[in-house]
Amino acid sequence: MSAASLRTRPCHVACVMDGNGRWAQRRSLPRTSGHRAAETTVIDVIEAARTAGVKWLSLYAFSTENWQRPTTEVDFLMHLVRRVVRKHAPLLHARGIRCRFLGVTDPRIPAALARDFADLTTLTDANRGMTLTVAFDHGGRQDIVEAARSLIRSGVPADAVDERHFASHLPFPDTPDVDLVIRTSGEQRISNFMLWQVAYAEWMFPPVLWPDFRAPHFLECLRTYQQRDRRFGGVPPHVNGDPRP
Amino acid sequence: MTDPTTAGPESLFGPDSQFHRFFDDPRWALAMVRATVLEAAHPQIGAALIDSSTFVTHPWRRLRNTLVSLQRMFGADEATRQREAARLNRLHARLSGTDEQDRPYDAMDPQVRAWVVATLFESSVTMCRLSGQPLDRATMERLYAEFRAFLAAMGDRAGHLPPTLPEFWSYYDRMVAEELEGTEALRIILYRLFDHLPAPPLLGGLPTVWAAGRALAGPAIGTITVASLPEPFRRRAGLPEIPGAQTLMHSAYLAAGLARFLPDGWLRTDQLAGLLTLSPDSDDPRLATITALRARMKRAGALVRLVAPFPVQRSPEGAGGEPRRSAEEFFSEVLDQTGDGYLSWPDLAGMARELCTRLDLDEPAETRLYTAFADWWRELQTALDTDGDGRVSKDEYAVAVPSLAGPALIRVAEVLFDATDADGDQSIDAGEYRALFRTGFHRTVAGAEGRYSRSAFVQDFLAFMAGRRYSTAYDPLLTGA
């Protein structure tokens, strides 16, 4: 990727789905109803991304830190996710979307849910329309630690390790770097999300809460992205006061 | 016409025999099931099956071994036949005992063996009759002569099967009317085996698809088989008359008979059986061609589970590839080969039998292996049978499990190594390895550069047997259905 990617459509878009709780609070509803309302947004965004030609979409559904939430909320989320996965599995498959789940290592995840994740992965494994990665029980640092472990186990000499080599030990090494991260609800944090892959990502923080986020918001983000000037840390065309050797 | 006492055995066996024309006939699957049921109805055979057979837990393995054996017995090569007959005789000689009513049974009893051959012959004839293409007299005579020669090749005097066909039918009718019983083995085959038939190893990863298909096919096979049994026996054994069963049975035989119009080579019983018993981990070249189909079936299975309102909850098997199983799992999956919930000599003998069959062992290697397993059984019994009932229950095993790599088990590993190491060069090469595990080295032996040393072999065997580790080599061998 270089200047050629300027003003092109992002290849890999990631969404940090933030604001479900606040959405519910503003309506004096229990937090859980915010999560329930998020389902519509998820499906809407998947559909918008697919039609806009985004090849990779990642959704941050549940972080390793989310286990600290109240047990009832966690239980509700597990149940909801299972229902959503089962409800939309045939549709996702019919749309040619390849689904996979990043994380999902904690034994607290109900076996039935893990089974459904595995089944959806198997079912859609051969699809090539768009790859939807759902980060569930995901932690960016954890992934890097795992990659380091795998690297050490493979017995490579320290000098032989470069970025490319390291990345090949991350989960789903075929995933390209994230081009654009959308974090809804105006919060401006990374929250341990796909740390390695977001290194050069553009970030956008639309103030709208995730349950209110819809396809037009998503397309607006894509448009803004295409107007941005991505430099990947290279030398920009005009830099003031840059010391020359 | 064809008198087996004068005709040489060469003319009765081989690719031109009537038997070979039936072997690849799909109706033969139904006939074999029927023959097995009639065998199990014989009190002595029924008792032997209940005591020693692993067919309820490992039916596919048993099917494959039976087909290979029949092929050797009816093949053109006389030396192969004699060797196979000797092997079968040794195998049968190890099967004797007493049934629940203390009546003795003995798999070497010539009467018993004659009955097995009689059921095979009669079921072949009946399969033709039921599918509307009865055999003409000459063909039937020829087939009977072949089966009599088969019995003779086992070394039994042919006299136990009557010399002529008319005499055979009166023998058969008398057996059905007087000797057969509604044995427990018969009920297990009819009502338990088909309803709980485990998936063949090849389809092991698709439990939902398998269960769905079996729920339909299982009772149907049972009903078809019952309907095809002789009426007097059905009445005596108290087997149910189900309305429409006769029609279903006739249709099944007819439909299977139609498959003879398929092009040659589409249906090869032995290849089909070989394919089904192939472990998904195997590196057999045929596997590559069906991997695509398998992937599609896997996806179908996943979809079925996802859209099913109340999904079948499988036990959290190994919880994501945990390399070690619990004592209870190991007991049920590996040790209890007969599936009766207890560990006793027939379980270990079943393992020894399977290993001998895989390696195609001759004497004295076969006896050495059996002796090693017998010693291991004594070791287990001494250590584990705390209530002294002569067998080891799952609980007894689970309690004592840590102390289990005794000298007798190590001896089993060494004897197995010697038996596998056919050329005696103190290492197992790829060919020898394939004979035992039906797969090449590639992933299963870490760091083996084309050979597998005695110490590594013994270590892996103990890790599986005493350490209860999952093993891509031993699991298909001893836990595969």
PDB file of C-alpha atoms in Angstrom, chain A residues 46-54 130 219:
ATOM      1  CA  ILE A  46     -22.848  -5.833   7.587  1.00  0.00           C
ATOM      2  CA  GLU A  47     -25.199  -5.242   4.680  1.00  0.00           C
ATOM      3  CA  ALA A  48     -23.909  -1.700   4.052  1.00  0.00           C
ATOM      4  CA  ALA A  49     -20.287  -2.836   4.122  1.00  0.00           C
ATOM      5  CA  ARG A  50     -20.972  -5.669   1.726  1.00  0.00           C
ATOM      6  CA  THR A  51     -22.784  -3.508  -0.791  1.00  0.00           C
ATOM      7  CA  ALA A  52     -20.105  -0.798  -0.517  1.00  0.00           C
ATOM      8  CA  GLY A  53     -17.500  -3.374  -1.549  1.00  0.00           C
ATOM      9  CA  VAL A  54     -15.647  -3.626   1.754  1.00  0.00           C
ATOM     10  CA  MET A 130     -16.744 -10.610   2.466  1.00  0.00           C
ATOM     11  CA  LEU A 219     -21.250   5.259   4.305  1.00  0.00           C
TER      12      LEU A 219
END
